[in-house]
Backbone as ProteinMPNN parsed JSONL, in Angstrom:
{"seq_chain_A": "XXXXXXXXXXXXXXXXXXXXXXXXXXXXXXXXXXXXXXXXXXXXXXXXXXXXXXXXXXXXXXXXXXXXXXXXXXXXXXXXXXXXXXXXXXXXXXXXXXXXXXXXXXXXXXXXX", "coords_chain_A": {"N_chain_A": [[17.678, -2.441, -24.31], [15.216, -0.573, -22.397], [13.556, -1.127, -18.959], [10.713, 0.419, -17.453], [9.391, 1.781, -14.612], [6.664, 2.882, -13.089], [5.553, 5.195, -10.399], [3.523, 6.434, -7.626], [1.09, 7.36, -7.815], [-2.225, 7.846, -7.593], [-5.213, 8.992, -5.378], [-6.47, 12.607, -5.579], [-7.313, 15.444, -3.887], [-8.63, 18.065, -5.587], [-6.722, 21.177, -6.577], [-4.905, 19.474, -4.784], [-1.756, 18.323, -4.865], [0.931, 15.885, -6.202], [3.577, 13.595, -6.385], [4.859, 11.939, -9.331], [6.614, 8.934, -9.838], [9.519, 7.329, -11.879], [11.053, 4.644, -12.669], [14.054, 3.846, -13.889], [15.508, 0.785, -15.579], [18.355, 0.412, -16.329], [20.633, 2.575, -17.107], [19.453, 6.198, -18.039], [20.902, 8.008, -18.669], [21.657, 9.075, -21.599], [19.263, 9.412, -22.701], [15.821, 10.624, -24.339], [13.301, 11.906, -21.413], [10.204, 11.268, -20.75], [7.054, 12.334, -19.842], [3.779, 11.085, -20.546], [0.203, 10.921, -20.515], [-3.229, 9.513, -20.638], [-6.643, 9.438, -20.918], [-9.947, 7.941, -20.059], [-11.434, 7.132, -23.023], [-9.912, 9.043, -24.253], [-6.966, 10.06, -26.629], [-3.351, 9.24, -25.849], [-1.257, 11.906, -24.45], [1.044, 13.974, -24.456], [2.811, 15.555, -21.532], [4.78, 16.402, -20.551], [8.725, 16.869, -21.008], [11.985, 15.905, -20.915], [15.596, 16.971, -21.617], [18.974, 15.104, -22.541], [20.44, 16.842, -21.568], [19.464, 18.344, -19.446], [17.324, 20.435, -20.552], [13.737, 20.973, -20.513], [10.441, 20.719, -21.573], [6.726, 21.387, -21.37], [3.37, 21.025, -22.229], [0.891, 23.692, -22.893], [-1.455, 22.826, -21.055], [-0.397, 22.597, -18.751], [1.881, 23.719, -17.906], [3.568, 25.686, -15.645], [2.273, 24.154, -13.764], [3.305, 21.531, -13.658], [6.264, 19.609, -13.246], [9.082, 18.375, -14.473], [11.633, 16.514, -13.719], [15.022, 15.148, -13.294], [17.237, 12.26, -12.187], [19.633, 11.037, -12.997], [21.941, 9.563, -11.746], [20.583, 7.714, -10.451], [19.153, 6.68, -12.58], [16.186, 7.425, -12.489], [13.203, 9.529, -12.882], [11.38, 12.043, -12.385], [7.847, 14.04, -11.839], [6.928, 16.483, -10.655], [3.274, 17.39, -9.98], [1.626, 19.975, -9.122], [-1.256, 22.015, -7.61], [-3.111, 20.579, -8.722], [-6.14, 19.506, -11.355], [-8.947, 18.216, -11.847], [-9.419, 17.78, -14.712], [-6.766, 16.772, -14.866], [-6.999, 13.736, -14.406], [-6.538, 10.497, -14.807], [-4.004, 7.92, -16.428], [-0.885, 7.639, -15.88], [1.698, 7.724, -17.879], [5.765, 7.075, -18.45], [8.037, 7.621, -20.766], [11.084, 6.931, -22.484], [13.19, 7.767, -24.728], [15.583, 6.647, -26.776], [16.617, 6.441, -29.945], [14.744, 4.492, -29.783], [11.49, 3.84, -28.51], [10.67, 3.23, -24.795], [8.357, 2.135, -23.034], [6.861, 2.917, -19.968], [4.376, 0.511, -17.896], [1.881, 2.244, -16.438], [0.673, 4.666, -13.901], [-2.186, 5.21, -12.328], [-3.521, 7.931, -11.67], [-5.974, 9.772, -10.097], [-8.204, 13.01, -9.871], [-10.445, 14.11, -7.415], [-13.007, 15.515, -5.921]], "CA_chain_A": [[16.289, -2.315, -23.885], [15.007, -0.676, -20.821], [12.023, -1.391, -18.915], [10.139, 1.75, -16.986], [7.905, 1.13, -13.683], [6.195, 4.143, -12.598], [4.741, 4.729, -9.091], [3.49, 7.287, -7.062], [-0.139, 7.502, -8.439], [-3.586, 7.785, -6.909], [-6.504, 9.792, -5.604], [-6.22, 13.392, -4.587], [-8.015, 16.104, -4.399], [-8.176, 19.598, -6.738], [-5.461, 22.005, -5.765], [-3.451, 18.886, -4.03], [0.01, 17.903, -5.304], [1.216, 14.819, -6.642], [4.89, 13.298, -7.32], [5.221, 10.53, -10.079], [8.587, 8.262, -10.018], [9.464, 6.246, -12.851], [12.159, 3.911, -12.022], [14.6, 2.916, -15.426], [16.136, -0.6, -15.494], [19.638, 0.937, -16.635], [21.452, 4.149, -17.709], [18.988, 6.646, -18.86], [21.656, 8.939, -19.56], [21.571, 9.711, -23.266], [17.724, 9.438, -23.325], [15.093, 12.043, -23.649], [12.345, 11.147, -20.689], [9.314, 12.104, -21.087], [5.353, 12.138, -19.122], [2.427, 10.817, -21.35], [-1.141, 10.662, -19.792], [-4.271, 9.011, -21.339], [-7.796, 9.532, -20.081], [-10.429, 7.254, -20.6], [-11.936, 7.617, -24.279], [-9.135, 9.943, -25.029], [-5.755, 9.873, -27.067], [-2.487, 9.588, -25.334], [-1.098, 13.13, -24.848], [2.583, 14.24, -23.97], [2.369, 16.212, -20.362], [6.669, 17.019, -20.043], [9.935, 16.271, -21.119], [13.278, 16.995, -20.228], [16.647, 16.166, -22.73], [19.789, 14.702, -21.2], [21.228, 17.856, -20.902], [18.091, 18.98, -18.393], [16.375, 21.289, -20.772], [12.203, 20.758, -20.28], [9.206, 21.503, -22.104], [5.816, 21.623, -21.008], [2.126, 22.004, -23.171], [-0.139, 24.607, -22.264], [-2.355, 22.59, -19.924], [0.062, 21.573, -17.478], [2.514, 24.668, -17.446], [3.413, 26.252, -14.741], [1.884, 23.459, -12.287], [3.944, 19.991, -13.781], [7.725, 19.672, -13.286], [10.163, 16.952, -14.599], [13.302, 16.289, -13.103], [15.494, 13.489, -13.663], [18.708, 12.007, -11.945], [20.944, 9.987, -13.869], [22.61, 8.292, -10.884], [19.688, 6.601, -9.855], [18.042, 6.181, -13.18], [15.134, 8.023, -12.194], [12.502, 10.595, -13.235], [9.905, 12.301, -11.768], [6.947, 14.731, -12.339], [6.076, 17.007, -9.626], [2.257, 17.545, -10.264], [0.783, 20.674, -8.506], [-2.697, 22.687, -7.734], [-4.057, 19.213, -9.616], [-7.602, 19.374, -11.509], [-10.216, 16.877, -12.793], [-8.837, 16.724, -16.132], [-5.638, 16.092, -14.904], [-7.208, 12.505, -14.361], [-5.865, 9.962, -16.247], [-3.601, 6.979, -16.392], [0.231, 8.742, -16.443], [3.246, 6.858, -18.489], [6.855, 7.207, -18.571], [8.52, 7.182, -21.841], [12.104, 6.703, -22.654], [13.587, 7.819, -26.134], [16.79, 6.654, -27.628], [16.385, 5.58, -30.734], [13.476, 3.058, -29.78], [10.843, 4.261, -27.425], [10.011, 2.537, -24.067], [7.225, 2.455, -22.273], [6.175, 1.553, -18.536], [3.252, 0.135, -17.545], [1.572, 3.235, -16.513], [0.215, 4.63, -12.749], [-3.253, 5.833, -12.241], [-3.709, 9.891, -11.131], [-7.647, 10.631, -10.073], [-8.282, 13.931, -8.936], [-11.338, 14.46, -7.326], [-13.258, 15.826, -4.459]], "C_chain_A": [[16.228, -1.698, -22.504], [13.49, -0.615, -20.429], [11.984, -0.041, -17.474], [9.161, 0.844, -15.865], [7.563, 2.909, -12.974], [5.221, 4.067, -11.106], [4.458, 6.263, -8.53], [1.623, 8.018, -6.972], [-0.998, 7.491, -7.32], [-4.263, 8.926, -6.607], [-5.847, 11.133, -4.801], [-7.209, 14.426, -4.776], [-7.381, 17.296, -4.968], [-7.53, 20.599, -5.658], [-4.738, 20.833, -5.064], [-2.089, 18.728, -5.325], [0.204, 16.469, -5.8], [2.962, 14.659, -7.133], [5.065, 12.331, -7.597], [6.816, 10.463, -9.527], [8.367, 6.881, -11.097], [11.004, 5.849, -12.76], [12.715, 3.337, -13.543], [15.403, 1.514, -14.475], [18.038, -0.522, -15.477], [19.543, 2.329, -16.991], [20.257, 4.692, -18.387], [19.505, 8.213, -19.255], [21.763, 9.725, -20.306], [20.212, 10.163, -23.134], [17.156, 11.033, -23.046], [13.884, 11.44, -22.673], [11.606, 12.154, -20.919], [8.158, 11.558, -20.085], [4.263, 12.032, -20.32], [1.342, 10.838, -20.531], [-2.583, 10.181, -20.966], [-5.328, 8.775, -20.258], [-8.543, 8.716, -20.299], [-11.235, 8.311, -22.02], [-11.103, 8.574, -25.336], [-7.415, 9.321, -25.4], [-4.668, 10.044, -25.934], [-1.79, 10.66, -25.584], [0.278, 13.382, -24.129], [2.066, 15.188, -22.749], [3.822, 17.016, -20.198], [7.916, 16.242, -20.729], [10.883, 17.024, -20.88], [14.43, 15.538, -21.156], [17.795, 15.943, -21.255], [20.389, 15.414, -21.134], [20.402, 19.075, -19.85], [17.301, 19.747, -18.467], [14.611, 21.241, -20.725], [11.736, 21.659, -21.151], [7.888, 20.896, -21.472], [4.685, 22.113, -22.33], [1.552, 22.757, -21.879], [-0.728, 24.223, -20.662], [-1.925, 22.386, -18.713], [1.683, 22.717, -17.265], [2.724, 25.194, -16.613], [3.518, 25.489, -13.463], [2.63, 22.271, -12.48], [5.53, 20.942, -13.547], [7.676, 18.683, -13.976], [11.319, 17.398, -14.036], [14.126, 14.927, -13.387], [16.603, 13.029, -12.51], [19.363, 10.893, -12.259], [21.334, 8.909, -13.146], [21.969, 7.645, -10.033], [18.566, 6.38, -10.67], [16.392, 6.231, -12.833], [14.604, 9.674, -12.474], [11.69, 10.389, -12.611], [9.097, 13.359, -12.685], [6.171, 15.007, -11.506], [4.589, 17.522, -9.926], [1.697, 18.907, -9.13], [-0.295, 21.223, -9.278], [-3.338, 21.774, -9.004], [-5.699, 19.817, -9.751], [-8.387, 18.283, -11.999], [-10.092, 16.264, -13.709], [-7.839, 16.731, -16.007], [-5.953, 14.251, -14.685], [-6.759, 11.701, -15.879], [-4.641, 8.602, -15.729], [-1.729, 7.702, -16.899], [1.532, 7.689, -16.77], [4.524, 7.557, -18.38], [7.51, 6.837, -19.394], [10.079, 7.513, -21.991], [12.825, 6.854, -23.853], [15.056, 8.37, -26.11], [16.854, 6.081, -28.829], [15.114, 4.358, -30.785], [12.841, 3.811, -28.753], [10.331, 3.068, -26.649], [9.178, 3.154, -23.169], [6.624, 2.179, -20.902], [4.748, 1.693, -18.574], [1.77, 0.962, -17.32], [1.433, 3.373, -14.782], [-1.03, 5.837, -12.966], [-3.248, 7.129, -11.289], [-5.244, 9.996, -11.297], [-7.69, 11.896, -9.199], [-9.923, 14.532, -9.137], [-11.787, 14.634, -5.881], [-14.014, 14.601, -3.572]], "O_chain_A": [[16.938, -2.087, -21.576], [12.53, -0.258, -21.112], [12.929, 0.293, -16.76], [8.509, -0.189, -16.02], [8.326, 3.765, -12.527], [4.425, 3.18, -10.797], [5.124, 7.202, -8.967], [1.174, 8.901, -6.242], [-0.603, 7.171, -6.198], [-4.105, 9.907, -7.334], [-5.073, 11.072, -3.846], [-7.95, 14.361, -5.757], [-6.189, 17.602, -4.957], [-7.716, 20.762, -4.453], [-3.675, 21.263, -4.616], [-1.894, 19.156, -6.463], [-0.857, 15.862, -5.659], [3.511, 15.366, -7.978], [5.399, 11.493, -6.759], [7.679, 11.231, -9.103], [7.57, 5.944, -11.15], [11.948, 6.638, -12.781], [12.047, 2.583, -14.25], [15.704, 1.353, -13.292], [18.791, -1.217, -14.795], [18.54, 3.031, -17.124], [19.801, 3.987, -19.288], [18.942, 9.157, -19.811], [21.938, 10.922, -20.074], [19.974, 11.327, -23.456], [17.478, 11.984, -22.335], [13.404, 10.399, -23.122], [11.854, 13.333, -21.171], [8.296, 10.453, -19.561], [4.0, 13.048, -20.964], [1.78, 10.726, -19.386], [-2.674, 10.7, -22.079], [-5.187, 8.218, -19.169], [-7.958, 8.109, -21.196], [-11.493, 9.513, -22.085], [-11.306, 8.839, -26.52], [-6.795, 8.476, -24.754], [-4.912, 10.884, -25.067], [-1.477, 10.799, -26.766], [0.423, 12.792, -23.059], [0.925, 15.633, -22.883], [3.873, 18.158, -19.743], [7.902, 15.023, -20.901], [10.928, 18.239, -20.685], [14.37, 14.32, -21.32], [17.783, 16.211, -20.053], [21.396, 15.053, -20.525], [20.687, 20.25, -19.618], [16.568, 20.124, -17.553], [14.45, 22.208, -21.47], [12.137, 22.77, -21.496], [8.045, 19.764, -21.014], [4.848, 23.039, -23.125], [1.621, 22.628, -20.657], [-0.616, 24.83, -19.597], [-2.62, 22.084, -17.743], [2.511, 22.359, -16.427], [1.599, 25.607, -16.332], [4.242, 25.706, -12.491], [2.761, 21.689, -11.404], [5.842, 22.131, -13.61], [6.651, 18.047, -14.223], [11.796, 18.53, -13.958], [13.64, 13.831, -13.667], [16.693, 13.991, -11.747], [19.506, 9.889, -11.562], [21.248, 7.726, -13.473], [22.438, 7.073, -9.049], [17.444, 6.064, -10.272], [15.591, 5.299, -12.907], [15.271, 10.7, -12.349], [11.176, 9.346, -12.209], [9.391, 13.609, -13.854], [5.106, 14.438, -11.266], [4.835, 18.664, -10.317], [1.291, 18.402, -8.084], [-0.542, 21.216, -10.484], [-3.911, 22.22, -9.998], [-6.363, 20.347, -8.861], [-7.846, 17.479, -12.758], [-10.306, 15.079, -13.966], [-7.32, 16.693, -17.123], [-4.973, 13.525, -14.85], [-6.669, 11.941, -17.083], [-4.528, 8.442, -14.514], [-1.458, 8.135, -18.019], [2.153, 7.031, -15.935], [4.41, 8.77, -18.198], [7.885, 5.674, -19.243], [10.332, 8.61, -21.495], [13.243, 5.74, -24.168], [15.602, 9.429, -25.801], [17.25, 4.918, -28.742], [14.773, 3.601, -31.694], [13.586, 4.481, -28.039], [9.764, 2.115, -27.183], [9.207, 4.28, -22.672], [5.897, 1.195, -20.766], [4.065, 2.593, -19.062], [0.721, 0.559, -17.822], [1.93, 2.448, -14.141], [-0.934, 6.932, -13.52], [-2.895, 7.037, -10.114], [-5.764, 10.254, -12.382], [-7.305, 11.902, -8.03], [-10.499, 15.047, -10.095], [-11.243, 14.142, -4.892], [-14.258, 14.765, -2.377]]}, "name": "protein", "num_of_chains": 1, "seq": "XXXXXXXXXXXXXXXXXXXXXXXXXXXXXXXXXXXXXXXXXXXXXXXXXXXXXXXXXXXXXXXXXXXXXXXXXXXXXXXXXXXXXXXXXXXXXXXXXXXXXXXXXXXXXXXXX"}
């Protein structure tokens, strides 16, 4: 099992920056990590991932301006967020897939003027 805490969250405004950290419990090594986000009223939506050999993908909306990064030897991922907009708002998770998916808690991202 591993458990996920994510931090880094809160208010900024459009065009600022943002960098999540999602802290694993153990080895996330093998895993693939990934960025979820959920808005209010809306479905949870994938934002990034990156395999454990450091390849990344990215959707459309968040191309260009999201990163992921990971580092192994401190069981940690991030998700550099730039030139942030409005509907980047949202509640942003850190998911964990090896065979079982985990989930942290989440950290809140508002971007507004």
């Amino acid at each position: 099992q591993v458990q996920l805490v994510e931090s880094g969250g809160g208010l900024v405004q459009p065009g600022g920056s943002l960098r999540l950290s999602c802290t694993a419990s153990r080895s996330i090594r093998t895993y693939r990590m990934a960025w979820y986000r959920q808005a209010p009223g809306k479905q949870r939506e994938w934002v990034a991932q990156i395999f454990s050999g450091g390849s990344t993908n990215y959707p459309d909306p968040v191309m260009g301006r999201f990163t992921i990064s990971r580092d192994n030897a401190k069981n940690m991922v991030y998700l550099q967020m730039n030139n942030l907009k409005p509907e980047d708002t949202a509640v942003y998770y850190c998911q964990a897939r090896g065979g079982l998916d985990y989930w942290g808690q989440g950290t809140q991202v508002t971007v507004s003027s």
